[in-house]
Coordinates of C-alpha atoms and ligand atoms in Angstrom, one line a residue:
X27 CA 73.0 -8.1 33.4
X28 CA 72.1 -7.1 29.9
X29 CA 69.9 -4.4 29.2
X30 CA 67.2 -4.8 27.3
X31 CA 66.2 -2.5 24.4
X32 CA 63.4 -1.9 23.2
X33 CA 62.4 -0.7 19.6
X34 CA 61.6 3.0 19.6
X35 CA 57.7 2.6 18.7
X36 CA 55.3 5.9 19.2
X37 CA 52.7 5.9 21.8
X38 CA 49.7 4.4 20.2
X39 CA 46.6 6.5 21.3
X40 CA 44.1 3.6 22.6
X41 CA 41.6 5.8 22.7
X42 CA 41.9 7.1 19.3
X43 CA 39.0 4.3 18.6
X44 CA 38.4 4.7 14.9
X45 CA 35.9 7.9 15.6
X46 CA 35.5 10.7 14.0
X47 CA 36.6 13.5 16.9
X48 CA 34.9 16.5 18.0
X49 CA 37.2 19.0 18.4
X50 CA 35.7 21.8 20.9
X51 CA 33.4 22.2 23.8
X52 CA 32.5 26.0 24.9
X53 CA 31.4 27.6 27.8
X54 CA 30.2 30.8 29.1
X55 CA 29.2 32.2 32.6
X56 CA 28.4 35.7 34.0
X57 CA 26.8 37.3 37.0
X58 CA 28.2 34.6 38.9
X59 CA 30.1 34.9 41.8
X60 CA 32.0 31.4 41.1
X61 CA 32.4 31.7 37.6
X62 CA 35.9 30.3 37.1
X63 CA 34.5 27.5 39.5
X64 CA 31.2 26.4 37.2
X65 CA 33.0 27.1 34.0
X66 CA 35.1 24.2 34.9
X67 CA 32.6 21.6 36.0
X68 CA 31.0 22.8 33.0
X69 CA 33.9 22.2 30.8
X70 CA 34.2 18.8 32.8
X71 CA 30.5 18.0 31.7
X72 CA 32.0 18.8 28.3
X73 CA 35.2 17.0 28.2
X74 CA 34.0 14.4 25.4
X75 CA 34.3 17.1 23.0
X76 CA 37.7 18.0 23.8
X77 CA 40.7 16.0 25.6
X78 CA 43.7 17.7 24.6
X79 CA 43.9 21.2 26.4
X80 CA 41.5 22.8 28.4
X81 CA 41.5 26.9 29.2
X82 CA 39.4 29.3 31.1
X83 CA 39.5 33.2 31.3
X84 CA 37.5 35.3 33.8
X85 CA 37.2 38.7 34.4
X86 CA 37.2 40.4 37.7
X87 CA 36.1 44.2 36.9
X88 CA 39.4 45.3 36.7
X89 CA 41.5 42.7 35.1
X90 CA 41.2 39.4 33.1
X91 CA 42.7 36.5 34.5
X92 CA 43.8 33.1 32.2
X93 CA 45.0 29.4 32.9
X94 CA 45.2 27.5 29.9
X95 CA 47.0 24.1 29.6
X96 CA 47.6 20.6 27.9
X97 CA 45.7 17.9 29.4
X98 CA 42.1 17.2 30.8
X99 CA 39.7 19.4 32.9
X100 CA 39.7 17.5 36.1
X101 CA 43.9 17.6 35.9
X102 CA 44.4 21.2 35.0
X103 CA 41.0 22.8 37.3
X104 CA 41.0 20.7 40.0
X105 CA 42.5 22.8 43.1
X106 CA 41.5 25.7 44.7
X107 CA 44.0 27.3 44.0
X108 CA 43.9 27.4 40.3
X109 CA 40.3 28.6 40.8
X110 CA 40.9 31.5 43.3
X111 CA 43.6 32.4 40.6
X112 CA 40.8 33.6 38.4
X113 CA 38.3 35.8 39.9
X114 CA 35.8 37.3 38.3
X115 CA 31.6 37.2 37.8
X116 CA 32.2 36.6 34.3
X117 CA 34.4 33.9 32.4
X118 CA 34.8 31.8 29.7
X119 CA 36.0 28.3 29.0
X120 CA 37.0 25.9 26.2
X121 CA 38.2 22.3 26.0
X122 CA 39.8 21.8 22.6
X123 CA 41.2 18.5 20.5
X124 CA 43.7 19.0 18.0
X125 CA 45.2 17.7 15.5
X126 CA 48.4 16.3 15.3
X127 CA 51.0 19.1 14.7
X128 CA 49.3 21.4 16.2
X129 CA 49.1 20.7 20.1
X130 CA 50.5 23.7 21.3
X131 CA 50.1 25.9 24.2
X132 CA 49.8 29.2 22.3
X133 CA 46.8 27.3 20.0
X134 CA 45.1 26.3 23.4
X135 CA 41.6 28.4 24.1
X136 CA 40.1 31.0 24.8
X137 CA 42.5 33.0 22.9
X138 CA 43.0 36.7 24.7
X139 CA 44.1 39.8 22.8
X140 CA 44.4 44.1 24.0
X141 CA 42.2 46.3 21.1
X142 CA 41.6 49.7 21.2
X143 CA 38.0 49.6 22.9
X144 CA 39.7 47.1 25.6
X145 CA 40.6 43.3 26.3
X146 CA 38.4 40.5 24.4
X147 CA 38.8 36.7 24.8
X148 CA 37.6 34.1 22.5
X149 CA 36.9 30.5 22.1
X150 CA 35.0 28.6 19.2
X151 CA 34.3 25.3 18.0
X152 CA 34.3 24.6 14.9
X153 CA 36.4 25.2 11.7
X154 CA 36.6 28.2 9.6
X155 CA 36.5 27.0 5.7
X156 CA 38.5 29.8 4.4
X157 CA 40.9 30.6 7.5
X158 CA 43.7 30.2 5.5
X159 CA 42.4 32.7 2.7
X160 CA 41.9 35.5 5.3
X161 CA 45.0 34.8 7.0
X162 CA 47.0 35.0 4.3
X163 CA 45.3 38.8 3.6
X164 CA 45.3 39.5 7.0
X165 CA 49.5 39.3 6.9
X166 CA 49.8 40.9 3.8
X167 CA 48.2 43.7 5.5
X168 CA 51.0 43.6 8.4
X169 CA 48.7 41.1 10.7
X170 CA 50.9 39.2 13.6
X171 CA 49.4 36.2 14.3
X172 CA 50.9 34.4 17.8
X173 CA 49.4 31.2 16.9
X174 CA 47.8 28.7 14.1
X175 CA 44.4 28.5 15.8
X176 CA 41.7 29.9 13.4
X177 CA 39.8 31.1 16.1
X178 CA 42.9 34.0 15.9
X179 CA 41.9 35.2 12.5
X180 CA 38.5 36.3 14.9
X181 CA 40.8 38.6 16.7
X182 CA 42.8 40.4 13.9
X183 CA 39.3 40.7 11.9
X184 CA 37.7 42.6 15.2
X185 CA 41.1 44.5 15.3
X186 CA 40.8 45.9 12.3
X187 CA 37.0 46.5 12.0
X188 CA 35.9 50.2 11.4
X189 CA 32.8 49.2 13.7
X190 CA 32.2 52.0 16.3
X191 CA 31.2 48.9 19.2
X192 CA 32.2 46.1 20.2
X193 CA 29.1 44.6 18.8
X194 CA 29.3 46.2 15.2
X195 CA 33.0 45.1 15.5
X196 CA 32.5 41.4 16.0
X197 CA 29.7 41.2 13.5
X198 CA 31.7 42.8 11.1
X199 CA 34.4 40.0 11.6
X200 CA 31.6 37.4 11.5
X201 CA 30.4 39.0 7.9
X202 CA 34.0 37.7 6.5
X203 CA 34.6 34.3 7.9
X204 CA 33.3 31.2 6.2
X205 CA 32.3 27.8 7.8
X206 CA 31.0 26.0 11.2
X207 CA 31.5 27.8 14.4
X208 CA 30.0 28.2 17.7
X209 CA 31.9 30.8 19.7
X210 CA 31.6 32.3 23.1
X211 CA 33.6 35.9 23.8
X212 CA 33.8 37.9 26.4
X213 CA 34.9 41.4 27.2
X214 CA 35.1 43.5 30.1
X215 CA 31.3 44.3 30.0
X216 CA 29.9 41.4 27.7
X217 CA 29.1 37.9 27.6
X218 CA 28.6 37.0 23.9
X219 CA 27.8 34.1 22.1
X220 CA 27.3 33.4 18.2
X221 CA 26.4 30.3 15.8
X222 CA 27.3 30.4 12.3
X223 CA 24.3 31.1 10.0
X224 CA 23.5 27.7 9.4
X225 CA 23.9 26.5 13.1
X226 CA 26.2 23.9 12.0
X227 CA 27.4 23.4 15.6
X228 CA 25.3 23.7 18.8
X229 CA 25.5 26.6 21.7
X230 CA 22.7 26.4 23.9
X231 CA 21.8 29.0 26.9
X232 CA 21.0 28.6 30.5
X233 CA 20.2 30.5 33.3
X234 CA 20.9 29.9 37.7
X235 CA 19.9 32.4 39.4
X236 CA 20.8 35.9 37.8
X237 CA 23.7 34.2 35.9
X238 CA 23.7 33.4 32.3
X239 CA 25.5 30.5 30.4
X240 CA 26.4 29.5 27.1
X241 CA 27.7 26.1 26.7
X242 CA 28.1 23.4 23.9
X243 CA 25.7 20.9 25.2
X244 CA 22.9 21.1 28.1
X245 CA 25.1 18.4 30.0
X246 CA 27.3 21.3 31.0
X247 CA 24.1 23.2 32.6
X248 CA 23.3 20.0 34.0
X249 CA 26.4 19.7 36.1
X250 CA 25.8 23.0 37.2
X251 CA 22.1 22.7 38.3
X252 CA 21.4 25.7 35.5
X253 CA 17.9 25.3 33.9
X254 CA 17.9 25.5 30.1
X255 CA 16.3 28.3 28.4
X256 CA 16.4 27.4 24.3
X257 CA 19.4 26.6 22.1
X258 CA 20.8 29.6 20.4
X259 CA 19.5 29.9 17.0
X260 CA 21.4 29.5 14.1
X261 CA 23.0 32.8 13.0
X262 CA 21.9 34.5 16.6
X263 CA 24.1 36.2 18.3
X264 CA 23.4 36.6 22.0
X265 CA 25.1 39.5 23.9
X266 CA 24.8 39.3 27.6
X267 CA 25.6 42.7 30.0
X268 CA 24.6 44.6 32.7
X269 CA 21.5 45.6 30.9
X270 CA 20.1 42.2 30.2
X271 CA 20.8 40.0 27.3
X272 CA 20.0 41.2 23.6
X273 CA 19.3 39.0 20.8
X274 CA 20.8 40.1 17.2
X275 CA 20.5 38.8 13.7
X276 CA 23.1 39.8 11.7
X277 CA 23.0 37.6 8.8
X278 CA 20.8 36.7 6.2
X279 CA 18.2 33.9 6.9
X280 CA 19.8 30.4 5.2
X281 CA 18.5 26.7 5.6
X282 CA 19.7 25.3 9.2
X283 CA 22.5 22.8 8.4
X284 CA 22.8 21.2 12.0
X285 CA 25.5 18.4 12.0
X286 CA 23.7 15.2 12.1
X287 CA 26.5 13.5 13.6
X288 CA 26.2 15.2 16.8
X289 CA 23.2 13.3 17.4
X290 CA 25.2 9.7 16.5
X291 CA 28.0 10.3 18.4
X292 CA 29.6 13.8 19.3
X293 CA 26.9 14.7 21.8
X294 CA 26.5 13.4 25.4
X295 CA 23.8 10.9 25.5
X296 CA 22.5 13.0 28.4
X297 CA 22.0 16.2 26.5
X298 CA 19.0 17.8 24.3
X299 CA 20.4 19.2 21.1
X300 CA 18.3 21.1 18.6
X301 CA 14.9 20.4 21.0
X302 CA 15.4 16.3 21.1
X303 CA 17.1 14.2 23.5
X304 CA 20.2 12.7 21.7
X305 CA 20.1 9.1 23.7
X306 CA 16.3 9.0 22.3
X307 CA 17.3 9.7 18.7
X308 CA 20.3 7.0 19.5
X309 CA 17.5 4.7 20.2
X310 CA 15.2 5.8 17.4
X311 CA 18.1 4.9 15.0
X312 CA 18.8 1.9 16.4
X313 CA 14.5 1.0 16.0
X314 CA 15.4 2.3 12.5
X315 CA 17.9 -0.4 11.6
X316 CA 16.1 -2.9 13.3
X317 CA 13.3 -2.2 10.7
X318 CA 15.4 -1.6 7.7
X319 CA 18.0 -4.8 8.9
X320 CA 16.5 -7.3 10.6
X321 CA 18.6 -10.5 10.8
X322 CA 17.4 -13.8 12.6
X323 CA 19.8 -13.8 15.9
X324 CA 19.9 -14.2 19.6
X325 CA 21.6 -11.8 21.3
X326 CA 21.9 -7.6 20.4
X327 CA 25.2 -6.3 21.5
X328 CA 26.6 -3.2 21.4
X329 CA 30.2 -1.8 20.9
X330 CA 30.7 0.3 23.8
X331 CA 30.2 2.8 25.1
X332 CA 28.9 4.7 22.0
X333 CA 27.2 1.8 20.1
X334 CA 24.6 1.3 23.0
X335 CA 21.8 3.7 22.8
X336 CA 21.3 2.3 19.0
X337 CA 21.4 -1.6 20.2
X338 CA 19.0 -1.2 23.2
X339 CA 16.9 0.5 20.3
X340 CA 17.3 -2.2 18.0
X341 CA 17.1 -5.0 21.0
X342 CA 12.9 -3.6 21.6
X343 CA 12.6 -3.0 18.0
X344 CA 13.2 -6.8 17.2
X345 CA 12.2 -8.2 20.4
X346 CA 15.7 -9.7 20.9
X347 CA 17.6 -9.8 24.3
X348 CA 20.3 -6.8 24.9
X349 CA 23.2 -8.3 26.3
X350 CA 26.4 -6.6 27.2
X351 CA 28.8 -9.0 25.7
X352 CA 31.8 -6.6 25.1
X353 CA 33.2 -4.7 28.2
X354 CA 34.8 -1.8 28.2
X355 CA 37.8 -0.9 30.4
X356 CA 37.2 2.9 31.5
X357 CA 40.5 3.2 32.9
X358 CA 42.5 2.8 30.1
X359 CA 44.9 6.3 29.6
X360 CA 44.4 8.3 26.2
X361 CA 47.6 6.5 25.5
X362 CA 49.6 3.4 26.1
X363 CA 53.2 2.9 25.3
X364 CA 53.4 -0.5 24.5
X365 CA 57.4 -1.5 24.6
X366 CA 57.0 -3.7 21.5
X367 CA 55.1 -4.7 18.3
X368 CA 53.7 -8.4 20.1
X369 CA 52.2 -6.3 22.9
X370 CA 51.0 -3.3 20.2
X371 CA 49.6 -5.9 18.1
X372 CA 46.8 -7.1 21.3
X373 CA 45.4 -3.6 19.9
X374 CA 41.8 -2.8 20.6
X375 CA 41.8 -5.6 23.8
X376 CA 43.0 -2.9 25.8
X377 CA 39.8 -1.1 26.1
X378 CA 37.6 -3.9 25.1
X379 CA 37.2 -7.5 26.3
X380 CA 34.5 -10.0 25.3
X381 CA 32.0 -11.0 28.0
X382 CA 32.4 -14.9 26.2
X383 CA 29.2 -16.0 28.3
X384 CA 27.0 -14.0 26.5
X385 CA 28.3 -14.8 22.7
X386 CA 29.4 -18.2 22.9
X387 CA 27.0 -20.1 20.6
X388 CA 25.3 -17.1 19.9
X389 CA 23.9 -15.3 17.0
X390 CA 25.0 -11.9 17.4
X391 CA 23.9 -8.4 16.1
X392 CA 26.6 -6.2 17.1
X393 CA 26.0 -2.4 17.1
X394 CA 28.2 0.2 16.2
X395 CA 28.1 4.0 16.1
X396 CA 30.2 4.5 12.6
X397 CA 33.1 2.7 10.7
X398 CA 35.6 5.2 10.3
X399 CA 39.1 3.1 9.1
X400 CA 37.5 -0.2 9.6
X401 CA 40.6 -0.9 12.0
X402 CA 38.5 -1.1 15.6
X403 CA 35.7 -3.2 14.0
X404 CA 37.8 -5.7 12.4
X405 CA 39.2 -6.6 15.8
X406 CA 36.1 -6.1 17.8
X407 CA 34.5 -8.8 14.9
X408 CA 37.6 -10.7 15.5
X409 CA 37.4 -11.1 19.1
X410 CA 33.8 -12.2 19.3
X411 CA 34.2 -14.7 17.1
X412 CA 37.3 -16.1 19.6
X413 CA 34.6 -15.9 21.9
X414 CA 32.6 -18.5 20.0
X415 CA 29.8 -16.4 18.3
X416 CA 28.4 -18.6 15.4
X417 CA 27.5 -15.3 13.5
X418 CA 28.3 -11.7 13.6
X419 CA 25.8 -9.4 11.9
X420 CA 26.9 -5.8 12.3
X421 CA 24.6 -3.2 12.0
X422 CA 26.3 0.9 11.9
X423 CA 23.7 3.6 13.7
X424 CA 25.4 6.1 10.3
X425 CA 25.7 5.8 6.7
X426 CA 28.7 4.8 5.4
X427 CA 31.4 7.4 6.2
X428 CA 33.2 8.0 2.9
X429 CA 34.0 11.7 3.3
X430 CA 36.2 14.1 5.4
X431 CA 34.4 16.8 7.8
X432 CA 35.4 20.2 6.7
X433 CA 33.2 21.8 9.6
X434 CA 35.4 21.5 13.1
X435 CA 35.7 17.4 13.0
X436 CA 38.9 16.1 12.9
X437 CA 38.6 13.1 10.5
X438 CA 41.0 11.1 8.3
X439 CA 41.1 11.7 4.8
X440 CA 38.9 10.3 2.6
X441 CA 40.8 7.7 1.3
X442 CA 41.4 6.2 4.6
X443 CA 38.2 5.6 5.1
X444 CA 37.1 2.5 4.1
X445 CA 33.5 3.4 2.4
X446 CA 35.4 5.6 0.3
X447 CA 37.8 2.9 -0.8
X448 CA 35.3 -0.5 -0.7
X449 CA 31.6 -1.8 -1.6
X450 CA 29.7 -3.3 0.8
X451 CA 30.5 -7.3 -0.1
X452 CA 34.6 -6.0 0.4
X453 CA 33.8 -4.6 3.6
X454 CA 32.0 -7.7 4.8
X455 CA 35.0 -9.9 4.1
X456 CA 37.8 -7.3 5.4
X457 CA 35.9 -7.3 8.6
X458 CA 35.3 -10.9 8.7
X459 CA 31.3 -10.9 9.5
X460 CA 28.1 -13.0 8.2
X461 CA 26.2 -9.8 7.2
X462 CA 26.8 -5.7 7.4
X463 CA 24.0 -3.2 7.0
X464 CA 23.9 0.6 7.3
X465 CA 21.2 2.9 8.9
X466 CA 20.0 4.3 5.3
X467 CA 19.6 8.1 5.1
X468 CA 15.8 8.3 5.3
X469 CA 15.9 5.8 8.5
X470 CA 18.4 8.4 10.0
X471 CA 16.5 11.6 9.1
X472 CA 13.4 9.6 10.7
X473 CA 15.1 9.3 13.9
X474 CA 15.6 12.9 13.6
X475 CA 11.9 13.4 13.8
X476 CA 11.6 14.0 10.1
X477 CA 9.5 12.3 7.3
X478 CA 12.7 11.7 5.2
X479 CA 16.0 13.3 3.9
X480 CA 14.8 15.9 1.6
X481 CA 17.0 15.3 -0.9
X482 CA 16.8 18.7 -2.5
X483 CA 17.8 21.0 0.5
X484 CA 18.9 18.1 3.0
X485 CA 17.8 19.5 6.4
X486 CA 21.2 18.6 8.3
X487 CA 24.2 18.3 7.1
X488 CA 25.6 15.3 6.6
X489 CA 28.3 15.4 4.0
X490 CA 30.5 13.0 5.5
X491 CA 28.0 10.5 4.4
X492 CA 26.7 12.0 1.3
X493 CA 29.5 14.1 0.3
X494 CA 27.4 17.1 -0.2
X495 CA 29.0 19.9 1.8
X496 CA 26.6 22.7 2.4
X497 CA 29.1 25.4 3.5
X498 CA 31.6 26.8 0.8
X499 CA 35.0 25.2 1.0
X500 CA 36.5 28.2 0.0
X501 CA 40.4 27.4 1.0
X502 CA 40.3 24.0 -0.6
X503 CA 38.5 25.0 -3.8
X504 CA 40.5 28.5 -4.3
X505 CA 42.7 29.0 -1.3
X506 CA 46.2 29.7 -1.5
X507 CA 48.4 26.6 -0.9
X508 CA 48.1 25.3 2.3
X509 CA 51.8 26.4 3.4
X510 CA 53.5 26.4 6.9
X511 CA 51.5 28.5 8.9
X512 CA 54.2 29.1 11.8
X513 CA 57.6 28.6 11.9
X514 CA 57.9 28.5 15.5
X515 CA 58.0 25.2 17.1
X516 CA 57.4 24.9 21.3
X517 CA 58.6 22.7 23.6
X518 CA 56.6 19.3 23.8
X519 CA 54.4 20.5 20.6
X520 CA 53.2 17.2 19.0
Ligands
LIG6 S1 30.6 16.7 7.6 FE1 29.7 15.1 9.0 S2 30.8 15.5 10.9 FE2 31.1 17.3 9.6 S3 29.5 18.8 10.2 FE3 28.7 17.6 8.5 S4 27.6 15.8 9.4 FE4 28.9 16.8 11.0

């Protein structure tokens, strides 16, 4: 029999669903006696920020313990005998998404390292605008790093501090880096956590019992039955010890600069960000747009799962029945490997299917979180209208998405996405619907809770939509060439 052969075509990653991607969840635990045990559920509550490696460390009074490995949560922390391999009252955790390139197990968090006053580990999310400046400094002055993670340039910065504490140490390596971050550390006495001066990224802290947490988002306290105490504030950092916990301000006061996105689509639905619930500002936005973009239709459906908070808002808003005429398939794998280009090219009907008695002869407002390359939308459009809808009107819970995130998100760059390369009437055609109308800013600041976008000192940041960047970009504006940071390459790095 002959064999058949298949064209060598690379996985495609199914889930890579035209999103911008968070690219860190964090978590933080002490005076527990299962730490390494909640730091996982609470790293499971925060695996949307994070799918590609997952690591916890925890401390046991004499030694730290690690486990840090490719791959979700619930497959790397899931037996008891990966927990009872890391004892401890204290640890800390961090699920991470990386870029391609750059999945390697020595980049995978928290990152540990031996100083003088002891062992510290670290893990942040976020993204260190000028990394690459202090790295190349760092080496000049004989620095080793083991990995490309920025989070490293932490470590050699607390290394090489003159600070007589561990505390003076890490805020003097605080003083020197640039950018969005939201980092938990831990050493053998101390649970600490930080946000960048302008709070870019959330941390938020809860309490069970006599324990303490830090974590991302309150879905991780959630999981863990912790109750939430307040989200850290931007430019706090929060040390945590056998003394109590201690609140310090190192930096200079500067506007907040929260990430507006979070609230569209990197948070859990579930979880209270910045003092308001993010499915409620989901809905707001999606009241917003009914306002701002109301079309004559008969059915509101949303792109799932992430476009639905917005169209049950705009469903009430316009009195229109929410209908769920796309289905999602939750089972689908983070990729597929699809033997050839036919079966490639059914695309985005591997995670989503239309529910045909709900669009057949229908008007339809179709909701959607964000247009990122315009690719998922133009076959979600594509297949509705197989279904029989007799109009499409799509309506996006963001502004146009023209710029790249500089601040922890992993994003195309700007020229692949298609508000930076077309005008609203092209984007219409290339998707193929009847109308297409963006949240405007003001409508989005509204859902926020505020009167408008102050467009002076924006109170968020939102530069992938405006292309205002609020943080210094210091290694793409004067930052040495970005050149190969490592020339080591490990087994089954992608
Ligand atoms: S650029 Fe966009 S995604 Fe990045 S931090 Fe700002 S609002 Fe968030």
């Amino acid at each position: 029999m002959q064999k058949l052969s298949f064209p060598a075509i690379p996985p495609l990653p199914v889930l890579d669903d035209d999103h911008f991607h968070d690219e860190c969840g964090v978590f933080g635990i002490c005076r527990h006696v299962d730490a390494a045990a909640h730091t996982a559920l609470g790293l499971h509550a925060l695996q949307h920020r994070g799918q590609e490696a997952a690591g916890i460390v925890s401390y046991d009074g004499r030694q730290f313990h690690s486990h840090r490995a490719m791959g979700h949560v619930g497959d790397n922390f899931n037996s008891s005998d990966v927990i009872a391999s890391l004892p401890g009252e204290m640890a800390i955790g961090h699920n991470r998404y990386s870029t391609s390139g750059d999945k390697a197990i020595r980049n995978v968090q928290p990152l540990f390292a031996e100083f003088k006053f002891g062992g510290l580990a670290i893990a942040h999310n976020g993204n260190l605008t000028n990394a690459r400046t202090l790295r190349k400094s760092l080496v000049d002055r004989g620095c080793i790093f083991q990995s490309t993670s920025d989070t490293e340039t932490f470590i050699h910065l607390i290394a090489r501090s003159d600070g007589t504490n561990v505390v003076e140490r890490v805020i003097d390596a605080l003083k020197q880096v640039e950018g969005a971050y939201s980092l938990v550390a831990m050493t053998q006495e101390k649970l600490i956590g930080v946000r960048d001066p302008h709070g870019v990224r959330p941390l938020v802290l809860g309490k069970t019992g006599d324990a303490y947490i830090l974590a991302s988002e309150t879905c991780a306290l959630d999981i863990i039955g912790a109750e939430y105490i307040r989200d850290i504030a931007p430019g706090e950092l929060i040390v945590i010890d056998k003394n109590g916990m201690h609140s310090y301000s190192p930096f200079a006061p500067v506007q907040s600069k929260f990430c507006i996105f979070e609230y569209i689509y990197f948070a859990r639905p579930d979880s209270n960000v910045e003092n308001h619930n993010v499915y409620q500002v989901r809905k707001n936005i999606g009241a917003e747009l009914a306002r701002e973009s109301h079309v004559e239709a008969d059915v509101v459906v949303p792109v799932p799962d992430s476009g639905v908070p917005a169209a049950l808002g705009y469903a009430e808003q316009a009195d229109i029945p929410f209908e769920l005429g796309i289905i999602r398939n939750h089972y689908v794998g983070r990729t597929f490997i699809e033997p050839s280009q036919q079966i490639r090219n059914l695309g985005v009907r591997l995670k989503h299917n239309a529910n045909g008695r709900y669009l057949e002869g229908k008007r339809v407002v179709l909701v959607d979180d964000s247009i990122v390359r315009g690719t998922t939308s133009v076959k979600i459009v594509d297949m509705v209208r197989a279904a029989g809808a007799a109009e499409v009107h799509m309506r996006i819970s963001s502004p146009p998405t023209a710029h790249s995130c500089h601040y922890g998100i992993d994003t195309p760059e700007s020229d692949e996405l298609m508000a930076s390369r077309m005008d609203l009437d092209e984007m219409i055609k290339t998707i193929g619907v009847d109308s297409l109308a963006f949240i405007s800013f003001d409508g989005l600041y509204r859902a926020v809770g505020k009167e408008r976008r102050d467009n002076d000192v924006p109170q968020f940041c939102d530069a992938c939509f405006s292309g205002e960047y609020p943080l210094r970009l210091t290694d793409k504006v004067d930052g040495p060439e970005p050149a190969q940071l490592s020339l080591l390459r490990e087994r089954g790095q992608g």
